[in-house]
Amino acid sequence: MADVLTAEAVEQELGGLDGWSGGPTGISRSVELAGFPAAIAVVDRVAETAEQLDHHPDIDIRWRTVTFRCVTHSVGGVTRRDVDLARRIDEIVRSAR
């Protein structure tokens, strides 16, 4: 089972991510896209990636704003898997703009 990252480790990892914030209990990022279809397209790509990784973010869609939240629920905190998923989400968002 994955280990929960310390507050210091999460803070350090956040420095290498684009627009993410949070702490050991969860990290999140909101992005604004060109419109609702673009937001759904990004969510679709994230869903495919999440299935490949067998690790799924919480996703909230509000018109063209999408919020992603990563936490490993089974251990109650942020793990390396969450940071890796956040990096993949960053790549998807960058390619959508």
Backbone as CSV, one residue per row, in Angstrom:
resi,resn,N_x,N_y,N_z,CA_x,CA_y,CA_z,C_x,C_y,C_z
1,MET,0.839,-1.183,0.000,0.000,0.000,0.000,0.888,1.253,0.000
2,ALA,0.426,2.289,-0.648,1.196,3.522,-0.773,1.248,4.284,0.544
3,ASP,2.372,4.946,0.773,2.552,5.744,1.988,2.074,7.173,1.756
4,VAL,1.430,7.744,2.771,1.016,9.148,2.725,2.263,10.009,2.813
5,LEU,2.340,11.006,1.938,3.472,11.930,1.951,3.349,12.897,3.131
6,THR,4.476,13.307,3.654,4.483,14.295,4.722,4.078,15.660,4.161
7,ALA,3.736,16.572,5.054,3.389,17.933,4.639,4.541,18.569,3.869
8,GLU,5.761,18.343,4.330,6.933,18.910,3.668,7.112,18.313,2.270
9,ALA,6.910,17.015,2.138,7.052,16.363,0.834,5.987,16.849,-0.137
10,VAL,4.752,17.009,0.352,3.678,17.517,-0.511,4.004,18.931,-0.961
11,GLU,4.454,19.769,-0.043,4.804,21.151,-0.388,5.898,21.183,-1.456
12,GLN,6.893,20.336,-1.308,7.969,20.276,-2.295,7.436,19.835,-3.655
13,GLU,6.578,18.834,-3.677,6.009,18.356,-4.942,5.129,19.412,-5.594
14,LEU,4.385,20.164,-4.790,3.524,21.206,-5.341,4.334,22.240,-6.110
15,GLY,5.575,22.461,-5.703,6.437,23.413,-6.402,6.717,23.015,-7.842
16,GLY,6.614,21.745,-8.154,6.861,21.269,-9.509,5.594,21.047,-10.316
17,LEU,4.454,21.388,-9.745,3.179,21.223,-10.436,2.625,22.581,-10.821
18,ASP,1.742,22.615,-11.794,1.223,23.868,-12.345,-0.128,24.222,-11.724
19,GLY,-0.120,25.120,-10.749,-1.364,25.633,-10.201,-2.032,24.757,-9.154
20,TRP,-1.350,23.757,-8.657,-1.906,22.879,-7.636,-1.662,23.468,-6.252
21,SER,-2.584,23.189,-5.340,-2.423,23.602,-3.949,-2.964,22.495,-3.057
22,GLY,-2.709,22.637,-1.767,-3.220,21.659,-0.825,-2.169,21.219,0.154
23,GLY,-2.373,20.032,0.695,-1.477,19.483,1.700,-1.631,17.982,1.749
24,PRO,-1.225,17.373,2.838,-1.223,15.914,2.941,-2.598,15.265,2.827
25,THR,-3.671,16.030,3.018,-5.010,15.445,2.935,-5.628,15.551,1.543
26,GLY,-4.953,16.230,0.625,-5.455,16.332,-0.745,-4.838,17.508,-1.471
27,ILE,-4.696,17.357,-2.787,-4.200,18.446,-3.626,-5.235,18.717,-4.714
28,SER,-5.328,19.970,-5.139,-6.328,20.319,-6.141,-5.833,21.425,-7.062
29,ARG,-6.489,21.465,-8.212,-6.189,22.483,-9.214,-7.464,22.776,-9.983
30,SER,-7.749,24.049,-10.231,-8.855,24.450,-11.096,-8.277,25.041,-12.367
31,VAL,-8.890,24.699,-13.490,-8.458,25.243,-14.772,-9.674,25.789,-15.516
32,GLU,-9.456,26.893,-16.236,-10.502,27.461,-17.066,-10.144,27.196,-18.514
33,LEU,-11.084,26.605,-19.235,-10.850,26.254,-20.629,-11.707,27.131,-21.532
34,ALA,-11.592,26.945,-22.836,-12.253,27.829,-23.797,-13.775,27.787,-23.690
35,GLY,-14.335,26.687,-23.302,-15.784,26.542,-23.184,-16.124,25.164,-22.662
36,PHE,-17.421,24.891,-22.572,-17.867,23.630,-22.022,-17.369,22.423,-22.827
37,PRO,-17.450,22.435,-24.164,-16.936,21.282,-24.917,-15.441,21.032,-24.662
38,ALA,-14.660,22.090,-24.536,-13.230,21.926,-24.259,-13.020,21.335,-22.868
39,ALA,-13.828,21.763,-21.910,-13.726,21.222,-20.553,-14.047,19.725,-20.547
40,ILE,-15.087,19.347,-21.249,-15.464,17.931,-21.315,-14.389,17.115,-22.018
41,ALA,-13.780,17.674,-23.057,-12.705,16.962,-23.769,-11.523,16.698,-22.840
42,VAL,-11.166,17.674,-22.016,-10.074,17.484,-21.060,-10.452,16.420,-20.042
43,VAL,-11.668,16.485,-19.536,-12.119,15.477,-18.566,-12.081,14.086,-19.192
44,ASP,-12.484,13.963,-20.442,-12.427,12.663,-21.129,-10.997,12.132,-21.182
45,ARG,-10.056,13.002,-21.506,-8.654,12.570,-21.580,-8.115,12.197,-20.201
46,VAL,-8.487,12.962,-19.186,-8.072,12.631,-17.826,-8.679,11.289,-17.413
47,ALA,-9.928,11.053,-17.785,-10.580,9.781,-17.445,-9.835,8.607,-18.064
48,GLU,-9.413,8.738,-19.305,-8.650,7.667,-19.964,-7.337,7.416,-19.228
49,THR,-6.653,8.477,-18.876,-5.387,8.355,-18.151,-5.614,7.724,-16.780
50,ALA,-6.650,8.159,-16.097,-6.951,7.611,-14.773,-7.224,6.110,-14.854
51,GLU,-7.907,5.686,-15.885,-8.164,4.254,-16.062,-6.862,3.497,-16.283
52,GLN,-5.974,4.066,-17.096,-4.676,3.422,-17.342,-3.877,3.291,-16.051
53,LEU,-3.932,4.318,-15.212,-3.170,4.328,-13.962,-3.898,3.610,-12.824
54,ASP,-5.179,3.292,-13.038,-6.031,2.728,-11.996,-5.987,3.605,-10.745
55,HIS,-6.084,4.910,-10.993,-6.086,5.898,-9.911,-6.896,7.092,-10.413
56,HIS,-7.943,7.463,-9.699,-8.931,8.393,-10.236,-9.068,9.651,-9.385
57,PRO,-9.038,10.827,-10.035,-9.227,12.077,-9.300,-10.713,12.347,-9.080
58,ASP,-11.015,13.190,-8.109,-12.355,13.743,-7.993,-12.398,14.905,-8.985
59,ILE,-13.491,15.017,-9.729,-13.594,16.034,-10.778,-14.906,16.792,-10.622
60,ASP,-14.810,18.129,-10.674,-15.977,18.994,-10.624,-15.958,19.863,-11.876
61,ILE,-17.047,19.846,-12.628,-17.143,20.631,-13.868,-18.203,21.709,-13.677
62,ARG,-17.803,22.947,-13.908,-18.714,24.093,-13.845,-18.516,24.919,-15.112
63,TRP,-19.366,24.703,-16.089,-19.296,25.322,-17.401,-17.925,25.093,-18.009
64,ARG,-17.032,26.059,-17.981,-15.715,25.858,-18.589,-14.594,25.750,-17.555
65,THR,-14.962,25.680,-16.292,-13.987,25.527,-15.222,-14.056,24.102,-14.687
66,VAL,-12.897,23.461,-14.637,-12.810,22.094,-14.131,-11.862,22.097,-12.931
67,THR,-12.293,21.475,-11.854,-11.454,21.329,-10.669,-11.134,19.852,-10.481
68,PHE,-9.853,19.574,-10.344,-9.368,18.218,-10.102,-8.870,18.151,-8.669
69,ARG,-9.202,17.078,-7.975,-8.698,16.855,-6.611,-8.129,15.451,-6.559
70,CYS,-6.899,15.345,-6.090,-6.228,14.054,-5.995,-5.927,13.730,-4.541
71,VAL,-6.334,12.544,-4.138,-6.045,12.006,-2.808,-6.246,10.499,-2.909
72,THR,-5.416,9.749,-2.235,-5.577,8.308,-2.208,-6.499,7.991,-1.044
73,HIS,-7.779,7.817,-1.349,-8.801,7.639,-0.315,-8.514,6.432,0.581
74,SER,-7.955,5.365,0.003,-7.738,4.137,0.770,-6.739,4.313,1.916
75,VAL,-5.863,5.332,1.815,-4.909,5.587,2.896,-5.142,6.938,3.562
76,GLY,-6.106,7.691,3.059,-6.480,8.941,3.702,-5.517,10.086,3.518
77,GLY,-4.815,10.129,2.379,-3.906,11.244,2.150,-3.254,11.190,0.787
78,VAL,-2.382,12.144,0.550,-1.672,12.261,-0.726,-0.497,11.286,-0.752
79,THR,-0.410,10.550,-1.845,0.684,9.612,-2.060,1.388,9.958,-3.364
80,ARG,2.434,9.237,-3.645,3.173,9.412,-4.900,2.224,9.246,-6.099
81,ARG,1.256,8.359,-5.992,0.302,8.140,-7.091,-0.479,9.410,-7.410
82,ASP,-0.811,10.190,-6.388,-1.544,11.440,-6.603,-0.683,12.471,-7.318
83,VAL,0.566,12.544,-6.923,1.495,13.492,-7.560,1.704,13.101,-9.024
84,ASP,1.869,11.816,-9.282,2.039,11.351,-10.661,0.804,11.659,-11.502
85,LEU,-0.379,11.434,-10.935,-1.609,11.749,-11.657,-1.716,13.254,-11.902
86,ALA,-1.365,14.066,-10.926,-1.402,15.522,-11.102,-0.492,15.953,-12.246
87,ARG,0.678,15.347,-12.341,1.589,15.677,-13.460,0.954,15.335,-14.803
88,ARG,0.299,14.192,-14.862,-0.358,13.788,-16.108,-1.507,14.741,-16.440
89,ILE,-2.245,15.170,-15.430,-3.322,16.141,-15.659,-2.737,17.446,-16.183
90,ASP,-1.616,17.889,-15.633,-0.944,19.100,-16.134,-0.607,18.971,-17.610
91,GLU,-0.087,17.829,-18.013,0.252,17.601,-19.420,-0.992,17.692,-20.310
92,ILE,-2.079,17.098,-19.861,-3.316,17.112,-20.637,-3.841,18.538,-20.763
93,VAL,-3.842,19.280,-19.668,-4.334,20.654,-19.694,-3.467,21.515,-20.618
94,ARG,-2.151,21.366,-20.524,-1.243,22.138,-21.392,-1.534,21.866,-22.859
95,SER,-1.762,20.623,-23.197,-1.993,20.286,-24.606,-3.369,20.758,-25.101
96,ALA,-4.258,21.075,-24.183,-5.605,21.518,-24.568,-5.678,23.023,-24.806
97,ARG,-4.651,23.740,-24.422,-4.708,25.210,-24.551,-4.042,25.682,-25.807
